[in-house]
PDB file of C-alpha atoms and ligand atoms in Angstrom:
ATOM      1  CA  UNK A   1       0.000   0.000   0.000  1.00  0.00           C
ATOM      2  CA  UNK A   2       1.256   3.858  -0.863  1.00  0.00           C
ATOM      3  CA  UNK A   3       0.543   7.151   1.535  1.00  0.00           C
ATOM      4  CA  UNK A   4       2.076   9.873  -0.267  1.00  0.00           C
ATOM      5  CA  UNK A   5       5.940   9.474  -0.773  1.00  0.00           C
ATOM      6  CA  UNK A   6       5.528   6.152   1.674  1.00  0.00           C
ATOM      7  CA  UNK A   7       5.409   2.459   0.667  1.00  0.00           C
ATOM      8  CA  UNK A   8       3.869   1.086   3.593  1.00  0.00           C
ATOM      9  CA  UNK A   9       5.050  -3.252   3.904  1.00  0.00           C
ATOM     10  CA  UNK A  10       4.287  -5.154   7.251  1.00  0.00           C
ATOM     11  CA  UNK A  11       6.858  -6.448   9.198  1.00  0.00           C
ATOM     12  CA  UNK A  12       6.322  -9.362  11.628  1.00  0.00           C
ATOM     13  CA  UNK A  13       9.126  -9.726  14.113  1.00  0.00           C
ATOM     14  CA  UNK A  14       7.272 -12.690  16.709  1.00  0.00           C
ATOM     15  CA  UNK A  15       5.033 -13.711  18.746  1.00  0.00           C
ATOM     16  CA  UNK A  16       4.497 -14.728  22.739  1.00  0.00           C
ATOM     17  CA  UNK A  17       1.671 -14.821  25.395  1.00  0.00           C
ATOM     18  CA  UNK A  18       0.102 -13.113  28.052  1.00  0.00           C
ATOM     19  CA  UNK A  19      -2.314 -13.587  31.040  1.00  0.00           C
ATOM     20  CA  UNK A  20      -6.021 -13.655  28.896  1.00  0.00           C
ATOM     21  CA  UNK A  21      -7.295 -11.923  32.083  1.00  0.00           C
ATOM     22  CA  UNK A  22      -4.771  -9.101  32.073  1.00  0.00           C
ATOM     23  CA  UNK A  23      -5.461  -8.447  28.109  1.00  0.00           C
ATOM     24  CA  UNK A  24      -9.159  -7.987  28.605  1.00  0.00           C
ATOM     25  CA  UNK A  25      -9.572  -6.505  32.004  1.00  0.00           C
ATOM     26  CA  UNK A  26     -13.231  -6.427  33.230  1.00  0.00           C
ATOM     27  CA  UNK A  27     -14.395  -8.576  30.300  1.00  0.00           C
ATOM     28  CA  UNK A  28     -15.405 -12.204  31.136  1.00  0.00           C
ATOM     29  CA  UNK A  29     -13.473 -14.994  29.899  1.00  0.00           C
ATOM     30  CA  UNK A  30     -16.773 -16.681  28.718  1.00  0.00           C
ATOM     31  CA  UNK A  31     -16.674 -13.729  26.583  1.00  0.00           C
ATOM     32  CA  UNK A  32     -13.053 -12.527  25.082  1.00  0.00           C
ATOM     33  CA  UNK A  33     -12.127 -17.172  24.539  1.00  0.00           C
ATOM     34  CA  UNK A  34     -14.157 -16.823  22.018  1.00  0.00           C
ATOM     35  CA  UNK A  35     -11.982 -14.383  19.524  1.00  0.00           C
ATOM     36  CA  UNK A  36      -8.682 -15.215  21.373  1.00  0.00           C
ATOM     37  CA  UNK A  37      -8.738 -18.705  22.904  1.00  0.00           C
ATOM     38  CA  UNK A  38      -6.323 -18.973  25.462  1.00  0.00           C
ATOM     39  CA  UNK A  39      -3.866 -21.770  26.510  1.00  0.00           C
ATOM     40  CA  UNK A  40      -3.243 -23.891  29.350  1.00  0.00           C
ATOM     41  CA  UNK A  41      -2.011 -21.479  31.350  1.00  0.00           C
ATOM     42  CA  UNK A  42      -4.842 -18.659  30.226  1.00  0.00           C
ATOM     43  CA  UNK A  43      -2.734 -17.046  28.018  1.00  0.00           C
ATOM     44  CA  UNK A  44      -3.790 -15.613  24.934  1.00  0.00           C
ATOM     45  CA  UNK A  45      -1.333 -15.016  21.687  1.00  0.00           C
ATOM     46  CA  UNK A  46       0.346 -12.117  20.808  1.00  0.00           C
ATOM     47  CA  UNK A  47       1.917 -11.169  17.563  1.00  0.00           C
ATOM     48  CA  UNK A  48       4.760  -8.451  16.929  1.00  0.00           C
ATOM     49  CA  UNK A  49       3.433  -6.569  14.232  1.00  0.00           C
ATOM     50  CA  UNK A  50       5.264  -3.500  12.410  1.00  0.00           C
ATOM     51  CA  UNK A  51       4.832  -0.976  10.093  1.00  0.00           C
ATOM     52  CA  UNK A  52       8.062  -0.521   7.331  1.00  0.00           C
ATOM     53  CA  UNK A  53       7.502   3.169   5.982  1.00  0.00           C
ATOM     54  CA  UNK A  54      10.091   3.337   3.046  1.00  0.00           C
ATOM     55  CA  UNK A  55      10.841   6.397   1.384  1.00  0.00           C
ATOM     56  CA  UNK A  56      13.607   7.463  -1.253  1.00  0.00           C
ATOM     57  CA  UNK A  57      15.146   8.657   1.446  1.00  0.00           C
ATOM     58  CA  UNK A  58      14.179   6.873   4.814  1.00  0.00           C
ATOM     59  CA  UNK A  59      13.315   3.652   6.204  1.00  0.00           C
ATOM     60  CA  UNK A  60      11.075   3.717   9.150  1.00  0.00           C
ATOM     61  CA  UNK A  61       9.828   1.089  11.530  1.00  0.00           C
ATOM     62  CA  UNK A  62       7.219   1.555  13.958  1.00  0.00           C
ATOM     63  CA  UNK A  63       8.098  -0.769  16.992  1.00  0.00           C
ATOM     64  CA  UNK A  64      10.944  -3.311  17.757  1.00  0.00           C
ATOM     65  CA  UNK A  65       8.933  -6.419  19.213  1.00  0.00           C
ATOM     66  CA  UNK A  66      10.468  -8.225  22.015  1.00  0.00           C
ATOM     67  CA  UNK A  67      13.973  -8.838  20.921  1.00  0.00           C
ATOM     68  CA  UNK A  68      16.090 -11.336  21.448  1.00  0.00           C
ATOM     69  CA  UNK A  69      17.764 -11.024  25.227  1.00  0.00           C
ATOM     70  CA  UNK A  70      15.358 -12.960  26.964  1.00  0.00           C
ATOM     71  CA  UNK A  71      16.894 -15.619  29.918  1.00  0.00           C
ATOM     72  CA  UNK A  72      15.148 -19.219  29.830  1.00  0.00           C
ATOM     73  CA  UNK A  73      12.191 -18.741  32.558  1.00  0.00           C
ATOM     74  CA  UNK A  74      11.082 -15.168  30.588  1.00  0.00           C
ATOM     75  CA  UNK A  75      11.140 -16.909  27.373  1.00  0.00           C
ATOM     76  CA  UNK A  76       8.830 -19.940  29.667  1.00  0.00           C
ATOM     77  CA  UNK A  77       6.876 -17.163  31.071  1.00  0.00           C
ATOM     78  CA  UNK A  78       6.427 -14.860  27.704  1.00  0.00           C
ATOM     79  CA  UNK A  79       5.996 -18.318  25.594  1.00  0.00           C
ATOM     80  CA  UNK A  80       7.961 -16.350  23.415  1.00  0.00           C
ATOM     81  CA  UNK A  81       8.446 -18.561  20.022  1.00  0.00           C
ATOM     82  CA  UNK A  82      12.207 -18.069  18.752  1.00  0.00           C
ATOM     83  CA  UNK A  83      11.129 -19.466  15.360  1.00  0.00           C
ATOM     84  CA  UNK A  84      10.806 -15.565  14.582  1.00  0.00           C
ATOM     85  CA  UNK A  85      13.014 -12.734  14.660  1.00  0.00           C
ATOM     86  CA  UNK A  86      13.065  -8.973  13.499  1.00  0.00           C
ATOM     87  CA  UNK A  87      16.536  -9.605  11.126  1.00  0.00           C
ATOM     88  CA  UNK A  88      14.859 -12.849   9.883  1.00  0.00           C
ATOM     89  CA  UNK A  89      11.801 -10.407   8.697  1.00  0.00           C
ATOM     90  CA  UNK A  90      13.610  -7.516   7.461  1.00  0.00           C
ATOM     91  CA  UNK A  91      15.319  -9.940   5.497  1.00  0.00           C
ATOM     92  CA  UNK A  92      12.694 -10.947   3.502  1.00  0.00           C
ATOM     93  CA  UNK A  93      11.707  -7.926   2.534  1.00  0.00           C
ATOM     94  CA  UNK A  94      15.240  -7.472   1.343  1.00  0.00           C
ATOM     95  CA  UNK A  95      16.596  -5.413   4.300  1.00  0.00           C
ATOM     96  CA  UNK A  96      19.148  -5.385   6.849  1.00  0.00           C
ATOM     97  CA  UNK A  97      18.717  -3.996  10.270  1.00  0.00           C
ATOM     98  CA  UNK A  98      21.423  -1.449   8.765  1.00  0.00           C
ATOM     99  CA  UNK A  99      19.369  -0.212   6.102  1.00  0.00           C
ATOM    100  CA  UNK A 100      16.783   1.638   9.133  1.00  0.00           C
ATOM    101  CA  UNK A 101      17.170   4.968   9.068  1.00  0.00           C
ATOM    102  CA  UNK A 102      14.447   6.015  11.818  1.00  0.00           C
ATOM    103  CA  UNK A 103      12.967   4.096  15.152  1.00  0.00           C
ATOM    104  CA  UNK A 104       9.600   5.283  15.749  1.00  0.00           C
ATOM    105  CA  UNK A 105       8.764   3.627  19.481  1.00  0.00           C
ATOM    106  CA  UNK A 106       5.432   4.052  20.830  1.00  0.00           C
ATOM    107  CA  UNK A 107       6.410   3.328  24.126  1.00  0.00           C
ATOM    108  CA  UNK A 108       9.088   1.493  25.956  1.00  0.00           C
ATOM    109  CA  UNK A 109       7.286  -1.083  27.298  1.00  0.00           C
ATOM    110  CA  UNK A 110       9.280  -4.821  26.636  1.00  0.00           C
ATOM    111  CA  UNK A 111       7.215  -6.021  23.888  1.00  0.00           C
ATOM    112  CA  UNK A 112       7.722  -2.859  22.448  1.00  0.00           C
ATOM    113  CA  UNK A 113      11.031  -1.815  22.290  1.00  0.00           C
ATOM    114  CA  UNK A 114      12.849  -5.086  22.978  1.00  0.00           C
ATOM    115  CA  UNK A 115      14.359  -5.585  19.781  1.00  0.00           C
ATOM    116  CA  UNK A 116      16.143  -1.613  19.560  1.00  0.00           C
ATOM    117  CA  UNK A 117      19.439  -3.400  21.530  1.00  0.00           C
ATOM    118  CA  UNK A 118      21.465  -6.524  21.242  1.00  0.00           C
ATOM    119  CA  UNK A 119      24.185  -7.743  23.283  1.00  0.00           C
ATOM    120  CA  UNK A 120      27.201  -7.537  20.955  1.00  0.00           C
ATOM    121  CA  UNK A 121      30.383  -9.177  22.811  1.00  0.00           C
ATOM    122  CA  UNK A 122      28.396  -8.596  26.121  1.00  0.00           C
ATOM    123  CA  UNK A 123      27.967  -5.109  25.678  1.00  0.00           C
ATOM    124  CA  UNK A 124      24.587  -3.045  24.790  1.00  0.00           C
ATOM    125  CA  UNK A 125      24.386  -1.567  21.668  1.00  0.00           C
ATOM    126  CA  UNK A 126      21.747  -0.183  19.412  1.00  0.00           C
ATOM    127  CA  UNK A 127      19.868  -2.938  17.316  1.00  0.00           C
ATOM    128  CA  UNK A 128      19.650  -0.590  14.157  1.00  0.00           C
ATOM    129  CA  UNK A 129      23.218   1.000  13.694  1.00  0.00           C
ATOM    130  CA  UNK A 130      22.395   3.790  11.628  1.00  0.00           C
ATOM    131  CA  UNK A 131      18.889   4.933  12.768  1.00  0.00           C
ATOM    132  CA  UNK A 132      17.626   7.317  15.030  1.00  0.00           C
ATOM    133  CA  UNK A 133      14.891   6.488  17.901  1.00  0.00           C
ATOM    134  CA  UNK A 134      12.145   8.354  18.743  1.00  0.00           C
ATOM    135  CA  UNK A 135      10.079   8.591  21.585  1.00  0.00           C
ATOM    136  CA  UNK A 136       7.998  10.956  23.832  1.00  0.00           C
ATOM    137  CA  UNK A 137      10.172  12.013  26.408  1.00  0.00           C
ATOM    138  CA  UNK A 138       7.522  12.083  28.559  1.00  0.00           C
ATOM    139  CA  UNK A 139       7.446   8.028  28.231  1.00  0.00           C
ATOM    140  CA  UNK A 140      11.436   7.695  28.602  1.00  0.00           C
ATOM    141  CA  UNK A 141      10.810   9.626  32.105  1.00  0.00           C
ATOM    142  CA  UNK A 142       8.211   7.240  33.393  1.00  0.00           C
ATOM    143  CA  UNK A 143      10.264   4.800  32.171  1.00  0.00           C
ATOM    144  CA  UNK A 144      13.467   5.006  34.186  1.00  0.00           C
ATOM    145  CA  UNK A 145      11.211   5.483  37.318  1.00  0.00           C
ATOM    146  CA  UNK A 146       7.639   3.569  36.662  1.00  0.00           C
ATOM    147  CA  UNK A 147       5.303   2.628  39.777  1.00  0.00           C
ATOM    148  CA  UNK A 148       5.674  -0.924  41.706  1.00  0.00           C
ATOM    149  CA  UNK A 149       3.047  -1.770  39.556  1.00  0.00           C
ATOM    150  CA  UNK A 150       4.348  -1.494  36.436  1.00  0.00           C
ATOM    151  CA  UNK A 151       7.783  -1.866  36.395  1.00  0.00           C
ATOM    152  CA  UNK A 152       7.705  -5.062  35.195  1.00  0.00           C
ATOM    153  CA  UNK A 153       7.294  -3.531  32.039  1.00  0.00           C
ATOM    154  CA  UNK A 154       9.923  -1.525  31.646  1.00  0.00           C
ATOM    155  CA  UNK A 155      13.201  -3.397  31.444  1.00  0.00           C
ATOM    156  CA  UNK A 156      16.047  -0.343  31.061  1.00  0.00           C
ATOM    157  CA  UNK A 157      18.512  -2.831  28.757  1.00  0.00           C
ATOM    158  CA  UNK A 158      16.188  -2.292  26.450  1.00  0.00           C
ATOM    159  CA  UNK A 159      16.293   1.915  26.214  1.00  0.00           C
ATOM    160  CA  UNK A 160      19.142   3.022  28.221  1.00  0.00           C
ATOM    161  CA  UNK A 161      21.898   2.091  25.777  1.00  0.00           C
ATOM    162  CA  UNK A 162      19.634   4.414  23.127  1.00  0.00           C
ATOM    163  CA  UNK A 163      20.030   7.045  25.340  1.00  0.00           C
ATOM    164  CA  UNK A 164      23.576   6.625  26.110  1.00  0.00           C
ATOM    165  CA  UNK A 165      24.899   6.509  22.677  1.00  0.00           C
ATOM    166  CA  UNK A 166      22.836   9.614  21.827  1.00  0.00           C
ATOM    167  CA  UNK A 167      20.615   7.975  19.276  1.00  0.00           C
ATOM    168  CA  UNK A 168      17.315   8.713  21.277  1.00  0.00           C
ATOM    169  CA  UNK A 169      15.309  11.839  20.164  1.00  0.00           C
ATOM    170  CA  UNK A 170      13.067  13.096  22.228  1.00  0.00           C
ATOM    171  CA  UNK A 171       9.588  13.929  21.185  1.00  0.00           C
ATOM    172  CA  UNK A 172       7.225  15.896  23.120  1.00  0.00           C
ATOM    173  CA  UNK A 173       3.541  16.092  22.899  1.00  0.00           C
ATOM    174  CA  UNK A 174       1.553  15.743  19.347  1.00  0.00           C
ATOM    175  CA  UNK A 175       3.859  16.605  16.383  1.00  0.00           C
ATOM    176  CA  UNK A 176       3.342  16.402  12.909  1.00  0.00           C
ATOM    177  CA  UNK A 177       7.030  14.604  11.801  1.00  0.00           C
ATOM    178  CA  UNK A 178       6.441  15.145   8.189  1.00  0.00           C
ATOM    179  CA  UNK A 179       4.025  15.706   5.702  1.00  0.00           C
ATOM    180  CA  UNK A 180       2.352  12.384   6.062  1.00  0.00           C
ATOM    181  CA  UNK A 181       3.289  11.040   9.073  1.00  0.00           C
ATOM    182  CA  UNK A 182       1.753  12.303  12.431  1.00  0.00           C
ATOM    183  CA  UNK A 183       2.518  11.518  16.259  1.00  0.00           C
ATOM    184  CA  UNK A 184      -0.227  11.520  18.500  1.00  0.00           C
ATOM    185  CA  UNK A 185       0.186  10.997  22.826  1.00  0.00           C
ATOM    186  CA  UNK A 186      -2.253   8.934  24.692  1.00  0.00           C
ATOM    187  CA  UNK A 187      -2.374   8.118  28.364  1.00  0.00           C
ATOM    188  CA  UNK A 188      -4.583   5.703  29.474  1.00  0.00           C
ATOM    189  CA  UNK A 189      -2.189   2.674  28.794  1.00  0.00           C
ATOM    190  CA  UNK A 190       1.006   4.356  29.932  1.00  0.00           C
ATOM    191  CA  UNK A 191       2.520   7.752  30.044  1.00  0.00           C
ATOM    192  CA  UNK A 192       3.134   9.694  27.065  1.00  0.00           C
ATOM    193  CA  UNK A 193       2.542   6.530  24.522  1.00  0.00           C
ATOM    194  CA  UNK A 194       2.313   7.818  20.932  1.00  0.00           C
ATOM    195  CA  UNK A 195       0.312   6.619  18.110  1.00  0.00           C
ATOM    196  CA  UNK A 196       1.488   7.096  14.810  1.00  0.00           C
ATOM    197  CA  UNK A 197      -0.799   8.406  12.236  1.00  0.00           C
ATOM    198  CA  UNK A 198       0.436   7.847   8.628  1.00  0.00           C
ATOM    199  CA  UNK A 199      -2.097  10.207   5.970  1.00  0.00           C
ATOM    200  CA  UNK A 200      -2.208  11.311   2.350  1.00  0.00           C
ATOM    201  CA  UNK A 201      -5.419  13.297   3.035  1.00  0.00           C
ATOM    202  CA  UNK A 202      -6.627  10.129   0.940  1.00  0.00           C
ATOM    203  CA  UNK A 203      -5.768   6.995   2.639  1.00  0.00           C
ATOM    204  CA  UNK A 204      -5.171   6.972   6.552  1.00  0.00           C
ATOM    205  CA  UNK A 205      -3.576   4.185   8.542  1.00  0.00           C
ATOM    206  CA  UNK A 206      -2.910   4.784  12.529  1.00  0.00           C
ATOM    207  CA  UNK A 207      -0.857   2.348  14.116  1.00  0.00           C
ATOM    208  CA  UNK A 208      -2.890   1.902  17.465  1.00  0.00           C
ATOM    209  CA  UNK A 209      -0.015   0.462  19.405  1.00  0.00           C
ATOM    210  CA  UNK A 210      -1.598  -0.845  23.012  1.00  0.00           C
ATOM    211  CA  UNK A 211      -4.661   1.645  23.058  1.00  0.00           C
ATOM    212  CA  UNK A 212      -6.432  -1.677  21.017  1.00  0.00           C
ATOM    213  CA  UNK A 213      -3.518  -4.330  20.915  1.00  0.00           C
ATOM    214  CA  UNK A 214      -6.126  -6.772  18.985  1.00  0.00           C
ATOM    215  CA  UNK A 215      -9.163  -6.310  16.618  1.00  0.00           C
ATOM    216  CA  UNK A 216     -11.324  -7.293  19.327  1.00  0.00           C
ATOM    217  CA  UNK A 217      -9.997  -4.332  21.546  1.00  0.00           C
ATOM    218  CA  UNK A 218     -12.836  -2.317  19.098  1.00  0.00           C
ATOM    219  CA  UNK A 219     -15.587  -1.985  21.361  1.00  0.00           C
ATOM    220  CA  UNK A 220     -15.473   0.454  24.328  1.00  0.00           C
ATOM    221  CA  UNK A 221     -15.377  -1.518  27.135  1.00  0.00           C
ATOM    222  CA  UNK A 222     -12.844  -4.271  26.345  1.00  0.00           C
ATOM    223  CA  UNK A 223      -9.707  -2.287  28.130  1.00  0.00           C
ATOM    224  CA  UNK A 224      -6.389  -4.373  29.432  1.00  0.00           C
ATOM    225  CA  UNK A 225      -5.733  -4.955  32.898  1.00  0.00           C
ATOM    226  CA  UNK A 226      -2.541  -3.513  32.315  1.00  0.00           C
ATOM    227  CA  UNK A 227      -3.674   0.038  31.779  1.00  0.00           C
ATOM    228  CA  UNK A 228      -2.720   2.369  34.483  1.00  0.00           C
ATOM    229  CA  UNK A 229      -5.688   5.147  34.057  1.00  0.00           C
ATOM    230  CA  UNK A 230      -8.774   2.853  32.405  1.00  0.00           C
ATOM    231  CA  UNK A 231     -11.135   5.792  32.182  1.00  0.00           C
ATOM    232  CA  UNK A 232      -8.706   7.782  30.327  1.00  0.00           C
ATOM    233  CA  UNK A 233      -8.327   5.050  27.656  1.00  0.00           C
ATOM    234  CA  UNK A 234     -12.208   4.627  27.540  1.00  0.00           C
ATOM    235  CA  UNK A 235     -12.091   8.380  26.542  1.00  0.00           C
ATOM    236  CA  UNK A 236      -9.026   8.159  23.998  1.00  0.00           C
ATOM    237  CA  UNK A 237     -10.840   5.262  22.581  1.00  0.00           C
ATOM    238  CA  UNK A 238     -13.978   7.392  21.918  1.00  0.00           C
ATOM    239  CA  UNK A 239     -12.021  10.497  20.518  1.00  0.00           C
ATOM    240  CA  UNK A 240      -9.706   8.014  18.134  1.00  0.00           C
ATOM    241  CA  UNK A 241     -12.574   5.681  17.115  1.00  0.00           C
ATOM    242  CA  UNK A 242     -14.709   8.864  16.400  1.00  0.00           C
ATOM    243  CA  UNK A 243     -12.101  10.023  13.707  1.00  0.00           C
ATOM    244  CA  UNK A 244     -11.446   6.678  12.307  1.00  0.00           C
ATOM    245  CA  UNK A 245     -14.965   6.038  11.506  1.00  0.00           C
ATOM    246  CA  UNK A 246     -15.992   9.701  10.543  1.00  0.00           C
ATOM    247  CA  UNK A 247     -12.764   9.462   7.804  1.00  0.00           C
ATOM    248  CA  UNK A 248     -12.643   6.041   6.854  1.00  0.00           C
ATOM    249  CA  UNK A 249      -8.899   5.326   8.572  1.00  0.00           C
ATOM    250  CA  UNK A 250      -7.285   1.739   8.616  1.00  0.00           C
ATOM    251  CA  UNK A 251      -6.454   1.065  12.036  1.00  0.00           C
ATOM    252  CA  UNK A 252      -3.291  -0.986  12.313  1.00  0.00           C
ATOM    253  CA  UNK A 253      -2.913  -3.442  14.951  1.00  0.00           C
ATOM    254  CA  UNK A 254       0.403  -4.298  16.535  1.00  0.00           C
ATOM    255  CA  UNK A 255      -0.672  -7.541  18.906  1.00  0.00           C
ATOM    256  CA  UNK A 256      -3.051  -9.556  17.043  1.00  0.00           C
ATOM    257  CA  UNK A 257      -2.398 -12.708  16.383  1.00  0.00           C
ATOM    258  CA  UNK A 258      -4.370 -12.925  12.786  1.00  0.00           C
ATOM    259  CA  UNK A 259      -5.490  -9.346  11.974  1.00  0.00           C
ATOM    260  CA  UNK A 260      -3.217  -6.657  10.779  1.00  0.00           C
ATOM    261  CA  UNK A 261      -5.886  -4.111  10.293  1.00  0.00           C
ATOM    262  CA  UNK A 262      -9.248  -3.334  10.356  1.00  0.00           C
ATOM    263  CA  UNK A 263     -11.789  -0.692   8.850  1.00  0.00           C
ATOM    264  CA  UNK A 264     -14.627   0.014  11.389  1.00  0.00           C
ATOM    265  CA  UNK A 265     -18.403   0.841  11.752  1.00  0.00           C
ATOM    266  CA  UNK A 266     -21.044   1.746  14.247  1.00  0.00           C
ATOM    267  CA  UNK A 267     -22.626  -0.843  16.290  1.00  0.00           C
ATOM    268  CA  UNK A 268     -25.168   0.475  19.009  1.00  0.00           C
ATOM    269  CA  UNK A 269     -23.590   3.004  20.850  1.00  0.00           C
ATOM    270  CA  UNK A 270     -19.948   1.700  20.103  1.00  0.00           C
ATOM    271  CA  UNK A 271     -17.977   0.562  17.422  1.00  0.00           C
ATOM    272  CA  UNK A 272     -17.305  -3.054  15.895  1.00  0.00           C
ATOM    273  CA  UNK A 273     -14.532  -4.097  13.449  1.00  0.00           C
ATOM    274  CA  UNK A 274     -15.842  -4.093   9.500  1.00  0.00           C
ATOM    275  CA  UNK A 275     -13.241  -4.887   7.087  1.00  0.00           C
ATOM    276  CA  UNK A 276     -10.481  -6.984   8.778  1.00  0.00           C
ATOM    277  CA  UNK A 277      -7.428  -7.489   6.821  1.00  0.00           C
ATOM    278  CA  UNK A 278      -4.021  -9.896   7.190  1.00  0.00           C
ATOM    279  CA  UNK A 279      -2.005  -8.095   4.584  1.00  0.00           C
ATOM    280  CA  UNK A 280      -1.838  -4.801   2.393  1.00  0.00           C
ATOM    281  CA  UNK A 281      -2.677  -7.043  -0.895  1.00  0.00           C
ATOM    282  CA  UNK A 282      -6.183  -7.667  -0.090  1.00  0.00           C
ATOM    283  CA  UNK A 283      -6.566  -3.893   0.258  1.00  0.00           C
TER     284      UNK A 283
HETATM  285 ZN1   ZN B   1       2.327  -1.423  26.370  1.00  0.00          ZN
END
């Protein structure tokens, strides 16, 4: 698919599980099984999903996925499945992780920003050599000092060697970044998370990030556990869902495990999935 100057490809760097429960808050399990049947252990799947923006001049990806540092019990835990990795789908496209010229992150959480460093000789380096990373620096300051409740998320391997070698750029508070691609901040999930808005005034795809992880995050009440200020996502949800129906946006989805995105429509007094797509050729 084209937006102005950008060919947009997805990129799928993974997959792994979390807690069912924790992905669906206050919504019964007799309820959310149905579209995402958990496992043994109640978890439900996961993908990492991207967006590649390439330019004649720039390479963008929106995300890094959960990378590859993980010890033995996170990688039991996470159920992450190593058959994947970021260089493995880069490289069918064609691409290196050298070839990256920009690192949008949406937030630092681990499933989010795990792939931006490796361990190179058992030091911490950035992931893409030649790109620069952006993120809200309102995020990267809840980051290094999150709440006992959710500082499981933020692992500082993953973001602290960005800042260190001076490849981080700070970003704060909406910003158009060029003509077709615009950052918005949301702050139900986390602190100063940042959609990503790509437009032609024609065609409009927003890479959700974790304000709807899955397709079936669509209707108002199905919030995660996870989010730190519920009501505030209920109310993002309303404003972004508003927009996407009134102008016809794709909505992108970064977690779910079959969907990639999704047009949407009306239902009651909410909002249901329409159109649900796996790739940009069906488009
Ligand atoms: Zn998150």
């Amino acid at each position: 698919m084209r937006i102005g100057k950008y060919k947009l490809s997805i990129i799928e760097s993974g997959f792994f599980s979390l807690d069912g429960g924790a992905m669906f808050g206050i919504i019964p399990k007799v309820l959310w099984q149905k579209s995402n049947p958990p496992d043994e252990a109640n978890r439900v799947r996961l993908a990492t999903r991207h967006l590649l923006l390439e330019s004649d001049s720039k390479k963008i990806i929106i995300d890094t996925g959960m990378g590859d540092k993980w010890d033995e019990k996170s990688k039991n835990i996470y159920a992450v499945d190593e058959k994947f990795s970021m260089n493995s789908a880069l490289n069918e496209k064609g691409l290196k992780a050298e070839d990256i010229t920009d690192v949008m992150l949406t937030h630092l959480h681990f499933d989010h920003t795990g792939g931006s460093t490796i361990r190179n000789n058992g030091k911490l380096e950035p992931a893409f050599p030649n790109a620069k990373y952006y993120v809200q620096k309102q995020n990267l300051d809840w980051a290094i000092k999150p709440s006992e409740r959710d500082k499981g998320s933020y692992i500082k391997e993953n973001f602290q060697p960005l800042f260190e070698s001076g490849v981080l750029n700070f970003i704060r508070g909406d910003q158009k970044f060029d003509d077709e691609i615009e950052l918005f901040v949301i702050n139900g999930h986390t602190f100063g998370q940042q959609m990503v808005k790509i437009s032609d005034g024609n065609t409009t795809c927003l890479f959700c990030s974790d304000l709807m992880p899955f397709v079936s995050h669509i209707p108002l009440p199905y919030i995660m556990g996870y989010d730190l200020q519920p009501l505030v996502t209920l109310e993002e949800k309303k404003k972004y869902l508003k927009l996407a129906l009134d102008e016809n946006w794709k909505l992108f989805f970064g977690h779910d495990p079959e969907v990639a995105f999704a047009t949407i429509k009306k239902f009651g007094e909410g909002y249901i999935a329409d159109e649900k797509f796996k790739s940009f050729d069906e488009t």
